[in-house]
Amino acid sequence: MSEKRTIKSLRRGDRGAAGLLLQGVLQRLGYDITDVDGIYGGETFDAVKSFQADFSLGDDGIFGKGTANGLVEALWTLGDDEDFEFQGTEDFEWDEDDDIGFQKLLSWGED
């Protein structure tokens, strides 16, 4: 039996590795993210809303379980042989909280 996880959403004002990963993925999918800095600001909010609208997920700009599942599906469209690089992450310093946030982001959508 698999363990149920509490799903934390990302929203405006959040900061950390989960936001950094989300920005990088949205940028790679072609959404307008110029600053991959881990800060869930207006640009990230607008990109999430656009992504949600494009995939009929309800465009509230909050990154939660439904949007995470949609993002995973969208990533499959990139193919296995695509190189995945984040742009603009040179100055981001990771710490233990970022690692925890990163792991939570990777586990969203799992039951």
PDB file of C-alpha atoms in Angstrom:
ATOM      1  CA  MET A   1       0.000   0.000   0.000  1.00  0.00           C
ATOM      2  CA  SER A   2       1.444   3.366  -0.935  1.00  0.00           C
ATOM      3  CA  GLU A   3       1.738   6.183   1.568  1.00  0.00           C
ATOM      4  CA  LYS A   4      -0.475   9.259   1.063  1.00  0.00           C
ATOM      5  CA  ARG A   5       1.419  12.541   0.919  1.00  0.00           C
ATOM      6  CA  THR A   6       0.243  15.981   1.889  1.00  0.00           C
ATOM      7  CA  ILE A   7       0.259  18.153  -1.209  1.00  0.00           C
ATOM      8  CA  LYS A   8       1.655  21.633  -0.723  1.00  0.00           C
ATOM      9  CA  SER A   9       0.885  24.197  -3.367  1.00  0.00           C
ATOM     10  CA  LEU A  10       3.219  26.876  -4.655  1.00  0.00           C
ATOM     11  CA  ARG A  11       1.889  30.393  -4.927  1.00  0.00           C
ATOM     12  CA  ARG A  12       2.966  34.008  -5.244  1.00  0.00           C
ATOM     13  CA  GLY A  13       5.667  34.886  -2.708  1.00  0.00           C
ATOM     14  CA  ASP A  14       7.030  31.345  -2.238  1.00  0.00           C
ATOM     15  CA  ARG A  15      10.779  30.869  -2.673  1.00  0.00           C
ATOM     16  CA  GLY A  16      13.132  27.930  -3.011  1.00  0.00           C
ATOM     17  CA  ALA A  17      14.209  24.993  -5.105  1.00  0.00           C
ATOM     18  CA  ALA A  18      10.670  23.884  -5.922  1.00  0.00           C
ATOM     19  CA  GLY A  19       9.995  27.280  -7.489  1.00  0.00           C
ATOM     20  CA  LEU A  20      13.326  27.151  -9.291  1.00  0.00           C
ATOM     21  CA  LEU A  21      12.507  23.771 -10.801  1.00  0.00           C
ATOM     22  CA  LEU A  22       9.004  24.890 -11.746  1.00  0.00           C
ATOM     23  CA  GLN A  23      10.381  28.002 -13.478  1.00  0.00           C
ATOM     24  CA  GLY A  24      12.969  25.956 -15.365  1.00  0.00           C
ATOM     25  CA  VAL A  25      10.384  23.455 -16.552  1.00  0.00           C
ATOM     26  CA  LEU A  26       7.944  26.168 -17.633  1.00  0.00           C
ATOM     27  CA  GLN A  27      10.761  27.977 -19.446  1.00  0.00           C
ATOM     28  CA  ARG A  28      11.756  24.759 -21.212  1.00  0.00           C
ATOM     29  CA  LEU A  29       8.146  24.244 -22.276  1.00  0.00           C
ATOM     30  CA  GLY A  30       8.192  27.687 -23.905  1.00  0.00           C
ATOM     31  CA  TYR A  31       6.463  29.834 -21.297  1.00  0.00           C
ATOM     32  CA  ASP A  32       7.669  33.385 -20.662  1.00  0.00           C
ATOM     33  CA  ILE A  33      10.109  32.982 -17.756  1.00  0.00           C
ATOM     34  CA  THR A  34      13.125  35.280 -17.996  1.00  0.00           C
ATOM     35  CA  ASP A  35      14.350  35.003 -14.390  1.00  0.00           C
ATOM     36  CA  VAL A  36      14.878  31.460 -13.116  1.00  0.00           C
ATOM     37  CA  ASP A  37      15.548  32.507  -9.532  1.00  0.00           C
ATOM     38  CA  GLY A  38      13.305  30.333  -7.359  1.00  0.00           C
ATOM     39  CA  ILE A  39      10.989  33.245  -6.493  1.00  0.00           C
ATOM     40  CA  TYR A  40       7.322  32.680  -7.333  1.00  0.00           C
ATOM     41  CA  GLY A  41       6.597  36.220  -8.470  1.00  0.00           C
ATOM     42  CA  GLY A  42       4.338  37.792 -11.052  1.00  0.00           C
ATOM     43  CA  GLU A  43       6.140  36.293 -14.038  1.00  0.00           C
ATOM     44  CA  THR A  44       5.894  32.764 -12.631  1.00  0.00           C
ATOM     45  CA  PHE A  45       2.259  33.324 -11.644  1.00  0.00           C
ATOM     46  CA  ASP A  46       1.414  34.452 -15.193  1.00  0.00           C
ATOM     47  CA  ALA A  47       3.298  31.508 -16.737  1.00  0.00           C
ATOM     48  CA  VAL A  48       1.481  29.025 -14.479  1.00  0.00           C
ATOM     49  CA  LYS A  49      -1.868  30.613 -15.389  1.00  0.00           C
ATOM     50  CA  SER A  50      -1.006  30.338 -19.088  1.00  0.00           C
ATOM     51  CA  PHE A  51       0.050  26.718 -18.669  1.00  0.00           C
ATOM     52  CA  GLN A  52      -3.149  25.936 -16.777  1.00  0.00           C
ATOM     53  CA  ALA A  53      -5.281  27.597 -19.455  1.00  0.00           C
ATOM     54  CA  ASP A  54      -3.448  25.752 -22.253  1.00  0.00           C
ATOM     55  CA  PHE A  55      -4.118  22.393 -20.562  1.00  0.00           C
ATOM     56  CA  SER A  56      -7.663  23.211 -19.327  1.00  0.00           C
ATOM     57  CA  LEU A  57      -6.624  22.970 -15.673  1.00  0.00           C
ATOM     58  CA  GLY A  58      -8.471  26.001 -14.306  1.00  0.00           C
ATOM     59  CA  ASP A  59      -6.254  29.073 -14.427  1.00  0.00           C
ATOM     60  CA  ASP A  60      -5.857  30.253 -10.813  1.00  0.00           C
ATOM     61  CA  GLY A  61      -2.049  30.616 -11.008  1.00  0.00           C
ATOM     62  CA  ILE A  62      -1.496  28.294  -8.047  1.00  0.00           C
ATOM     63  CA  PHE A  63       0.743  25.296  -8.622  1.00  0.00           C
ATOM     64  CA  GLY A  64      -0.889  22.321  -6.902  1.00  0.00           C
ATOM     65  CA  LYS A  65      -1.526  18.650  -7.542  1.00  0.00           C
ATOM     66  CA  GLY A  66      -3.610  19.086 -10.710  1.00  0.00           C
ATOM     67  CA  THR A  67      -1.116  21.449 -12.285  1.00  0.00           C
ATOM     68  CA  ALA A  68       1.775  19.197 -11.245  1.00  0.00           C
ATOM     69  CA  ASN A  69       0.131  16.227 -12.947  1.00  0.00           C
ATOM     70  CA  GLY A  70      -0.444  18.328 -16.072  1.00  0.00           C
ATOM     71  CA  LEU A  71       3.182  19.439 -16.037  1.00  0.00           C
ATOM     72  CA  VAL A  72       4.399  15.839 -15.894  1.00  0.00           C
ATOM     73  CA  GLU A  73       2.218  14.997 -18.895  1.00  0.00           C
ATOM     74  CA  ALA A  74       3.540  18.045 -20.776  1.00  0.00           C
ATOM     75  CA  LEU A  75       7.133  17.007 -20.089  1.00  0.00           C
ATOM     76  CA  TRP A  76       6.541  13.723 -21.899  1.00  0.00           C
ATOM     77  CA  THR A  77       6.112  15.765 -25.074  1.00  0.00           C
ATOM     78  CA  LEU A  78       9.786  16.772 -24.884  1.00  0.00           C
ATOM     79  CA  GLY A  79      10.952  13.226 -25.598  1.00  0.00           C
ATOM     80  CA  ASP A  80      13.665  11.178 -23.958  1.00  0.00           C
ATOM     81  CA  ASP A  81      16.534  12.511 -26.058  1.00  0.00           C
ATOM     82  CA  GLU A  82      16.061  16.210 -25.263  1.00  0.00           C
ATOM     83  CA  ASP A  83      18.778  17.995 -23.286  1.00  0.00           C
ATOM     84  CA  PHE A  84      17.219  19.776 -20.335  1.00  0.00           C
ATOM     85  CA  GLU A  85      19.077  22.884 -19.182  1.00  0.00           C
ATOM     86  CA  PHE A  86      17.919  25.686 -16.921  1.00  0.00           C
ATOM     87  CA  GLN A  87      18.887  29.186 -17.985  1.00  0.00           C
ATOM     88  CA  GLY A  88      19.901  31.847 -15.469  1.00  0.00           C
ATOM     89  CA  THR A  89      20.512  29.702 -12.383  1.00  0.00           C
ATOM     90  CA  GLU A  90      24.171  30.573 -11.861  1.00  0.00           C
ATOM     91  CA  ASP A  91      23.614  32.677  -8.722  1.00  0.00           C
ATOM     92  CA  PHE A  92      21.130  30.400  -6.961  1.00  0.00           C
ATOM     93  CA  GLU A  93      22.542  28.844  -3.773  1.00  0.00           C
ATOM     94  CA  TRP A  94      20.882  25.634  -2.581  1.00  0.00           C
ATOM     95  CA  ASP A  95      20.394  24.817   1.081  1.00  0.00           C
ATOM     96  CA  GLU A  96      18.691  22.021   3.034  1.00  0.00           C
ATOM     97  CA  ASP A  97      15.243  23.649   2.778  1.00  0.00           C
ATOM     98  CA  ASP A  98      15.650  23.848  -0.991  1.00  0.00           C
ATOM     99  CA  ASP A  99      16.444  20.131  -1.151  1.00  0.00           C
ATOM    100  CA  ILE A 100      13.278  19.358   0.833  1.00  0.00           C
ATOM    101  CA  GLY A 101      11.207  21.587  -1.464  1.00  0.00           C
ATOM    102  CA  PHE A 102      12.761  19.958  -4.522  1.00  0.00           C
ATOM    103  CA  GLN A 103      11.859  16.488  -3.255  1.00  0.00           C
ATOM    104  CA  LYS A 104       8.284  17.614  -2.528  1.00  0.00           C
ATOM    105  CA  LEU A 105       7.951  18.958  -6.053  1.00  0.00           C
ATOM    106  CA  LEU A 106       9.186  15.687  -7.517  1.00  0.00           C
ATOM    107  CA  SER A 107       6.727  13.686  -5.411  1.00  0.00           C
ATOM    108  CA  TRP A 108       3.591  15.703  -6.294  1.00  0.00           C
ATOM    109  CA  GLY A 109       1.012  13.732  -8.153  1.00  0.00           C
ATOM    110  CA  GLU A 110       2.104  10.411  -6.658  1.00  0.00           C
ATOM    111  CA  ASP A 111      -0.395   8.439  -4.613  1.00  0.00           C
TER     112      ASP A 111
END
